[in-house]
Short mmCIF file of C-alpha atoms in Angstrom, two decimals:
data_model
loop_
_atom_site.label_atom_id
_atom_site.label_comp_id
_atom_site.label_asym_id
_atom_site.label_seq_id
_atom_site.Cartn_x
_atom_site.Cartn_y
_atom_site.Cartn_z
CA MET A 17 34.71 64.34 -65.41
CA LEU A 18 33.14 61.42 -63.50
CA LYS A 19 29.93 62.63 -61.76
CA THR A 20 29.52 61.55 -58.23
CA GLN A 21 27.13 62.22 -55.21
CA GLU A 22 27.52 62.02 -51.62
CA LEU A 23 26.56 58.85 -49.83
CA GLN A 24 25.96 58.19 -46.23
CA ILE A 25 27.20 54.93 -45.00
CA ASN A 26 26.61 53.05 -41.78
CA ILE A 27 30.00 51.10 -40.62
CA GLY A 28 28.73 49.08 -37.61
CA PRO A 29 27.60 48.76 -35.03
CA GLN A 30 30.32 46.30 -34.53
CA HIS A 31 33.30 45.49 -32.44
CA PRO A 32 36.31 46.38 -34.38
CA SER A 33 38.97 45.78 -31.51
CA THR A 34 37.66 48.72 -29.71
CA HIS A 35 36.45 47.15 -26.66
CA GLY A 36 33.11 48.40 -26.84
CA VAL A 37 30.44 48.22 -29.80
CA PHE A 38 31.25 51.08 -32.06
CA ARG A 39 29.37 52.71 -34.98
CA LEU A 40 30.61 55.36 -37.81
CA ILE A 41 28.15 57.33 -39.66
CA VAL A 42 30.24 58.30 -42.88
CA THR A 43 29.46 60.61 -45.67
CA VAL A 44 31.46 60.06 -48.87
CA ASP A 45 31.75 61.51 -52.16
CA GLY A 46 33.57 59.03 -54.20
CA GLU A 47 36.70 57.89 -52.21
CA THR A 48 36.57 61.17 -50.29
CA ILE A 49 35.29 61.28 -46.81
CA ILE A 50 33.06 64.37 -46.32
CA ASP A 51 31.80 63.77 -42.96
CA LEU A 52 32.42 61.19 -40.22
CA LYS A 53 30.58 60.94 -36.86
CA PRO A 54 31.55 58.35 -34.27
CA VAL A 55 28.93 57.02 -32.13
CA PHE A 56 29.77 55.49 -28.82
CA GLY A 57 27.87 54.23 -25.83
CA TYR A 58 26.60 50.66 -27.13
CA LEU A 59 28.33 48.85 -24.39
CA HIS A 60 29.77 49.65 -20.90
CA ARG A 61 32.45 47.30 -19.37
CA ASN A 62 31.75 48.40 -15.78
CA HIS A 63 35.45 48.89 -14.87
CA GLU A 64 34.53 51.63 -12.71
CA GLN A 65 32.00 49.63 -10.76
CA LEU A 66 34.43 46.66 -10.45
CA GLY A 67 36.88 49.05 -8.76
CA GLU A 68 34.75 50.04 -6.15
CA VAL A 69 34.07 46.42 -5.05
CA SER A 70 37.37 45.01 -5.46
CA THR A 71 40.59 45.14 -3.67
CA TYR A 72 43.37 47.42 -5.62
CA ILE A 73 45.16 44.17 -6.28
CA GLN A 74 42.30 42.51 -7.92
CA SER A 75 41.89 45.65 -10.12
CA MET A 76 45.42 45.02 -11.70
CA PRO A 77 44.28 42.27 -14.13
CA PHE A 78 41.60 44.71 -15.38
CA THR A 79 44.10 47.06 -16.54
CA ASP A 80 45.55 44.47 -18.52
CA ARG A 81 42.53 44.26 -20.53
CA LEU A 82 42.15 47.83 -20.99
CA ASP A 83 44.55 47.83 -23.78
CA TYR A 84 45.97 44.41 -24.22
CA PHE A 85 48.69 45.79 -26.33
CA ASN A 86 49.80 48.01 -23.42
CA SER A 87 49.46 45.54 -20.54
CA MET A 88 52.57 46.50 -18.91
CA ALA A 89 52.21 50.26 -18.95
CA ASN A 90 48.68 50.25 -17.88
CA ASN A 91 49.86 48.00 -14.79
CA PHE A 92 52.36 51.03 -14.25
CA GLY A 93 49.75 53.46 -13.92
CA LEU A 94 47.66 51.58 -11.32
CA SER A 95 50.58 50.84 -9.47
CA ILE A 96 52.00 54.43 -9.12
CA ALA A 97 48.52 55.72 -8.08
CA VAL A 98 48.15 53.13 -5.30
CA GLU A 99 51.74 53.71 -4.09
CA LYS A 100 51.36 57.42 -3.82
CA LEU A 101 48.11 57.10 -1.73
CA ALA A 102 49.49 54.39 0.46
CA GLY A 103 53.06 55.85 0.85
CA ILE A 104 54.66 52.70 -0.38
CA GLU A 105 58.36 52.89 -1.57
CA VAL A 106 59.58 51.08 -4.57
CA PRO A 107 63.24 49.78 -4.61
CA GLN A 108 65.42 50.98 -7.48
CA ARG A 109 66.04 47.79 -9.07
CA ALA A 110 62.24 47.35 -9.33
CA ASN A 111 61.81 50.89 -10.75
CA TYR A 112 64.30 50.22 -13.62
CA ILE A 113 62.66 46.83 -14.37
CA ARG A 114 59.28 48.84 -14.70
CA VAL A 115 60.51 51.17 -16.88
CA LEU A 116 62.20 48.61 -19.05
CA MET A 117 58.80 47.10 -19.38
CA ALA A 118 57.12 50.24 -20.00
CA GLU A 119 59.36 51.10 -22.89
CA LEU A 120 59.46 47.61 -24.69
CA THR A 121 55.66 48.18 -24.60
CA ARG A 122 55.59 51.70 -26.25
CA ILE A 123 57.89 50.08 -29.13
CA LEU A 124 55.55 47.09 -29.60
CA ASN A 125 52.49 49.32 -29.25
CA HIS A 126 53.95 52.05 -31.88
CA ALA A 127 55.21 49.30 -34.41
CA THR A 128 51.66 47.68 -34.55
CA ALA A 129 49.63 50.94 -34.54
CA VAL A 130 51.69 52.08 -37.52
CA ALA A 131 51.34 48.90 -39.10
CA PHE A 132 47.73 48.46 -38.76
CA MET A 133 47.10 52.11 -39.85
CA ILE A 134 48.73 51.56 -43.24
CA ASN A 135 47.02 48.14 -43.56
CA ASP A 136 43.69 49.97 -43.02
CA MET A 137 44.67 52.46 -45.87
CA GLY A 138 45.37 49.82 -48.33
CA ALA A 139 49.06 48.89 -48.31
CA TRP A 140 48.24 45.31 -47.22
CA GLN A 141 50.01 42.83 -45.32
CA THR A 142 53.74 43.50 -45.54
CA PRO A 143 53.99 46.68 -43.04
CA LEU A 144 51.83 44.45 -40.78
CA ALA A 145 53.95 41.48 -40.84
CA TYR A 146 57.27 43.50 -40.01
CA GLY A 147 55.55 45.31 -37.08
CA MET A 148 53.97 42.10 -35.83
CA ARG A 149 57.41 40.22 -36.17
CA GLU A 150 59.14 42.69 -33.67
CA ARG A 151 56.17 42.67 -31.25
CA GLU A 152 56.25 38.89 -31.18
CA LYS A 153 59.97 39.10 -29.98
CA ILE A 154 59.10 41.56 -27.25
CA LEU A 155 56.03 39.38 -26.19
CA ASP A 156 58.53 36.53 -25.79
CA LEU A 157 60.38 38.49 -23.15
CA PHE A 158 57.16 39.41 -21.47
CA GLU A 159 56.10 35.69 -21.10
CA MET A 160 59.66 34.83 -20.00
CA ALA A 161 59.18 37.44 -17.06
CA SER A 162 55.48 37.34 -16.14
CA GLY A 163 54.34 33.94 -17.42
CA ALA A 164 51.98 35.61 -20.02
CA ARG A 165 52.28 37.13 -23.50
CA MET A 166 49.52 39.80 -23.32
CA MET A 167 47.50 39.93 -20.10
CA CYS A 168 50.96 39.90 -17.98
CA ASN A 169 49.47 41.16 -14.53
CA TYR A 170 53.37 41.64 -13.87
CA PHE A 171 53.26 44.72 -11.56
CA ARG A 172 52.64 44.61 -7.73
CA PHE A 173 52.37 47.60 -5.37
CA GLY A 174 55.94 48.20 -4.23
CA GLY A 175 57.62 46.53 -7.15
CA VAL A 176 56.95 43.77 -9.59
CA VAL A 177 55.62 40.14 -8.88
CA ARG A 178 59.10 38.36 -9.58
CA ASP A 179 62.49 39.09 -10.71
CA LEU A 180 63.79 38.68 -14.26
CA PRO A 181 64.97 35.11 -14.91
CA PRO A 182 68.62 34.40 -15.77
CA GLU A 183 67.68 33.82 -19.71
CA PHE A 184 65.92 37.12 -19.89
CA MET A 185 69.06 39.43 -20.40
CA PRO A 186 70.64 37.55 -23.11
CA GLN A 187 67.50 37.41 -25.10
CA LEU A 188 66.94 41.24 -24.50
CA HIS A 189 70.42 41.81 -25.91
CA ASP A 190 69.45 40.05 -29.07
CA LEU A 191 66.49 42.04 -29.42
CA VAL A 192 68.19 45.27 -28.91
CA ARG A 193 71.16 44.54 -31.28
CA GLY A 194 68.26 44.15 -34.25
CA LEU A 195 65.85 47.06 -33.32
CA PRO A 196 67.79 49.84 -34.86
CA THR A 197 67.83 47.80 -38.28
CA PHE A 198 64.09 47.41 -37.73
CA PHE A 199 63.42 51.14 -37.42
CA ASP A 200 65.34 51.80 -40.36
CA GLU A 201 63.84 49.43 -42.40
CA PHE A 202 60.24 50.10 -41.17
CA GLU A 203 60.70 53.80 -41.82
CA ARG A 204 62.14 53.33 -45.33
CA LEU A 205 59.35 51.08 -46.25
CA LEU A 206 56.74 53.29 -45.32
CA ARG A 207 57.89 57.05 -45.32
CA GLU A 208 57.59 57.76 -48.83
CA ASN A 209 54.89 55.15 -49.76
CA GLU A 210 52.50 56.57 -52.11
CA ILE A 211 49.51 54.89 -50.43
CA LEU A 212 50.41 56.58 -46.91
CA MET A 213 51.49 59.89 -48.47
CA LEU A 214 48.28 60.15 -50.53
CA ARG A 215 46.13 59.45 -47.62
CA SER A 216 47.79 61.13 -44.66
CA GLU A 217 49.56 64.30 -45.70
CA GLY A 218 47.36 67.21 -44.95
CA VAL A 219 44.60 64.70 -43.65
CA GLY A 220 43.18 65.17 -40.13
CA ILE A 221 45.05 68.23 -39.19
CA LEU A 222 44.88 68.89 -35.46
CA PRO A 223 45.95 72.54 -34.63
CA LYS A 224 48.14 72.84 -31.52
CA GLU A 225 45.54 75.12 -29.67
CA LEU A 226 42.73 72.78 -30.57
CA ALA A 227 44.68 69.81 -29.40
CA ALA A 228 45.42 71.53 -25.91
CA ALA A 229 41.54 72.49 -25.69
CA TYR A 230 40.51 69.01 -26.06
CA SER A 231 43.11 67.72 -23.64
CA VAL A 232 44.57 65.53 -26.23
CA THR A 233 47.69 63.55 -24.90
CA GLY A 234 50.51 61.19 -26.41
CA PRO A 235 51.71 61.07 -29.82
CA VAL A 236 48.61 62.79 -31.26
CA LEU A 237 49.47 66.03 -29.01
CA ARG A 238 53.15 65.77 -29.61
CA ALA A 239 52.37 65.71 -33.57
CA SER A 240 50.32 68.80 -33.27
CA GLY A 241 53.66 70.42 -32.11
CA ILE A 242 53.22 70.63 -28.36
CA ALA A 243 56.30 69.13 -26.56
CA TYR A 244 54.38 67.60 -23.67
CA ASP A 245 55.56 64.14 -22.45
CA ILE A 246 54.54 63.32 -18.80
CA ARG A 247 57.68 61.71 -18.20
CA LYS A 248 59.61 64.81 -18.62
CA ALA A 249 56.96 67.34 -17.40
CA GLU A 250 56.06 65.14 -14.16
CA PRO A 251 58.70 62.43 -14.04
CA TYR A 252 57.81 59.47 -12.29
CA SER A 253 59.69 56.38 -11.30
CA VAL A 254 63.29 56.70 -12.79
CA TYR A 255 62.53 58.76 -15.73
CA ASP A 256 64.37 61.87 -14.36
CA GLU A 257 67.70 59.81 -14.32
CA LEU A 258 67.13 58.78 -18.05
CA ASP A 259 68.21 60.88 -21.21
CA PHE A 260 65.54 61.00 -23.90
CA ASP A 261 64.12 63.56 -26.27
CA VAL A 262 60.58 64.25 -27.01
CA PRO A 263 59.85 64.58 -30.76
CA ILE A 264 57.11 66.93 -32.05
CA GLY A 265 55.57 67.52 -35.42
CA SER A 266 55.33 70.74 -37.38
CA VAL A 267 51.75 70.19 -39.15
CA GLY A 268 49.43 67.99 -36.87
CA ASP A 269 48.19 65.82 -39.81
CA VAL A 270 47.87 61.98 -40.00
CA TYR A 271 51.50 61.98 -41.62
CA ASP A 272 53.08 63.75 -38.71
CA ARG A 273 51.47 61.13 -36.22
CA PHE A 274 53.03 58.48 -38.22
CA LEU A 275 56.39 60.03 -38.03
CA ILE A 276 56.28 60.88 -34.30
CA ARG A 277 55.52 57.11 -33.62
CA ILE A 278 58.57 56.18 -35.68
CA GLU A 279 60.88 58.68 -33.80
CA GLU A 280 59.48 57.60 -30.10
CA MET A 281 60.32 54.22 -30.65
CA ARG A 282 63.90 55.03 -31.23
CA GLN A 283 63.70 57.27 -28.09
CA SER A 284 62.20 54.19 -26.25
CA TYR A 285 65.33 52.15 -27.51
CA LYS A 286 67.45 54.82 -26.17
CA ILE A 287 65.90 54.51 -22.79
CA VAL A 288 66.14 50.66 -22.96
CA GLN A 289 69.66 50.77 -23.70
CA GLN A 290 70.42 53.07 -20.51
CA VAL A 291 68.18 50.55 -18.57
CA ILE A 292 70.37 47.77 -19.48
CA GLU A 293 73.56 49.44 -18.68
CA ARG A 294 72.37 50.58 -15.02
CA LEU A 295 70.22 47.58 -14.24
CA PRO A 296 73.21 45.50 -12.83
CA ASP A 297 74.24 47.90 -10.39
CA THR A 298 70.85 49.00 -9.06
CA THR A 299 69.94 48.44 -5.26
CA GLY A 300 67.17 46.50 -3.67
CA GLY A 301 65.12 43.71 -5.02
CA HIS A 302 62.18 43.49 -7.34
CA ILE A 303 59.86 44.43 -4.68
CA ASN A 304 59.56 46.43 -1.25
CA PRO A 305 60.08 43.57 1.28
CA SER A 306 57.15 45.01 3.18
CA MET A 307 54.75 44.19 0.43
CA ALA A 308 56.15 40.97 -0.90
CA ASN A 309 53.61 38.97 1.14
CA ILE A 310 50.21 38.50 -0.79
CA GLY A 311 48.37 39.36 2.21
CA LYS A 312 49.93 42.82 2.21
CA GLN A 313 48.63 43.35 -1.39
CA LYS A 314 45.11 42.14 -0.64
CA ALA A 315 44.98 44.45 2.46
CA LEU A 316 45.10 47.31 0.10
CA ARG A 317 41.15 48.02 -0.39
CA PRO A 318 38.70 50.78 -0.52
CA LEU A 319 37.10 51.63 3.00
CA ARG A 320 33.63 51.25 3.39
CA ARG A 321 32.67 53.93 5.79
CA ARG A 322 32.28 57.64 5.47
CA PRO A 323 34.93 59.91 6.96
CA PRO A 324 34.25 62.56 9.53
CA ARG A 325 32.50 65.65 7.88
CA ASP A 326 35.75 67.85 8.48
CA ARG A 327 37.70 65.60 6.16
CA VAL A 328 35.61 65.95 3.09
CA ASP A 329 36.51 68.53 0.77
CA ALA A 330 34.71 72.07 2.02
CA ALA A 331 35.17 73.34 -1.45
CA GLU A 332 32.57 71.04 -2.71
CA PRO A 333 29.61 71.63 -0.28
CA SER A 334 26.99 69.73 -2.30
CA ALA A 335 26.17 66.62 -0.53
CA ARG A 336 24.78 65.00 -3.74
CA GLU A 337 27.83 64.39 -5.72
CA ASN A 338 29.86 61.31 -6.14
CA ARG A 339 33.26 61.55 -4.25
CA ARG A 340 36.58 59.80 -4.07
CA VAL A 341 38.95 61.10 -1.41
CA VAL A 342 41.76 59.83 1.08
CA GLY A 343 40.73 60.01 4.64
CA HIS A 344 42.70 59.37 7.90
CA GLY A 345 45.89 58.76 5.78
CA ARG A 346 44.40 55.60 4.27
CA LEU A 347 42.99 54.85 1.03
CA ALA A 348 39.25 55.38 0.80
CA SER A 349 36.49 55.25 -1.67
CA TRP A 350 32.83 55.67 -1.39
CA LEU A 351 29.92 56.73 -3.02
CA TRP A 352 26.61 58.43 -1.59
CA SER A 353 23.92 60.57 -2.68
CA HIS A 354 21.10 62.27 -0.57
CA PRO A 355 19.39 65.49 -0.76
CA ALA A 356 21.27 68.42 1.10
CA GLY A 357 20.25 68.87 4.92
CA ARG A 358 18.41 65.43 4.93
CA ARG A 359 19.53 61.84 5.43
CA SER A 360 17.91 59.02 3.94
CA ALA A 361 15.96 56.99 6.13
CA ARG A 362 17.72 53.81 4.82
CA SER A 363 21.22 55.13 6.04
CA SER A 364 23.13 53.27 8.90
CA PRO A 365 26.45 53.72 10.30
CA GLY A 366 29.24 52.56 8.40
CA ARG A 367 27.46 52.39 5.12
CA PRO A 368 27.08 55.47 2.50
CA ASP A 369 23.71 57.06 2.33
CA ARG A 370 22.02 56.29 -0.84
CA GLU A 371 18.73 57.79 -2.39
CA ARG A 372 16.95 55.21 -4.74
CA ARG A 373 15.79 56.71 -7.86
CA ALA A 374 13.75 55.11 -10.55
CA CYS A 375 15.29 55.07 -14.04
CA PRO A 376 13.02 57.23 -16.24
CA ARG A 377 14.23 55.10 -19.34
CA ARG A 378 13.17 51.80 -17.47
CA ARG A 379 9.80 53.31 -16.80
CA ALA A 380 9.44 54.28 -20.59
CA CYS A 381 10.68 50.81 -21.52
CA THR A 382 8.34 49.05 -19.14
CA ALA A 383 5.21 51.31 -20.37
CA ALA A 384 6.14 50.27 -23.97
#
């Protein structure tokens, strides 16, 4: 029997494509990870503050960069939020184009996530080459529609920036014909792969109760056995008109999370097929005509004044909290902080009250 002892290893701080410097404190016994502590907070990308000072359309390119493997779907989320607040209608055709882009994004996202996962486990480059091959085909379509492969910036409030070009659908048909073969080959290559099975079965089990308590979402939640998919639970766009299933796992380990992503790609393919069939018969154009002018897009911006007191949520009486609300039926966003019952001497009409506080950390650093 080989004698081993526990060893603590620092991995990082570094930037392993996590969009923020990241560190892992790992305790290992031989090749077995005994404990792992992730350490975050080395870098702040400032998206919240950028959103406070930008118009809403200026924030659209930021969503591309939140996850550049998920550009179109992130555009989708911001668009829906602003459209709900501003009461903007989206034409049927634009909705179907949006869903098409979101589901193609899901396929490329899952394919590369699985490929990178097993690559990191030690299966090296073959699965990654398969996943990246299909991703490139989808990125060709994104570039055709938006002009960019990764930072697409394709969605606009009320629709999308432009309609699909004539050459888009023939190339989409070519992609769709090959996807079932890719799914089967990809699963056959990996499902009984010894490296994957040894390092994922029974590893990282997340019970459904704990997953729900931690507010876990997406494939990780569904792998734990909870059939929650917001496209079914709270349908948006035209998802309530489409037929697809929500796959769930039975164990909640890393292996289940792999299987869920494989099956979700098949469900996205099923949605894409339905969109292709229905898109020629949809009504409306690629964008709501009232929002087609870029000036209309730029006009959607946070209000820079406080609303009347009676419009502030009475359930939160403290005046020392940060708040975001909608006032007077228009989009509003502001930040203020002052002691209850007293206004700052610096306050002025039309501007939030702010209490200036010295940073304790900065004082300590200055003193040092």
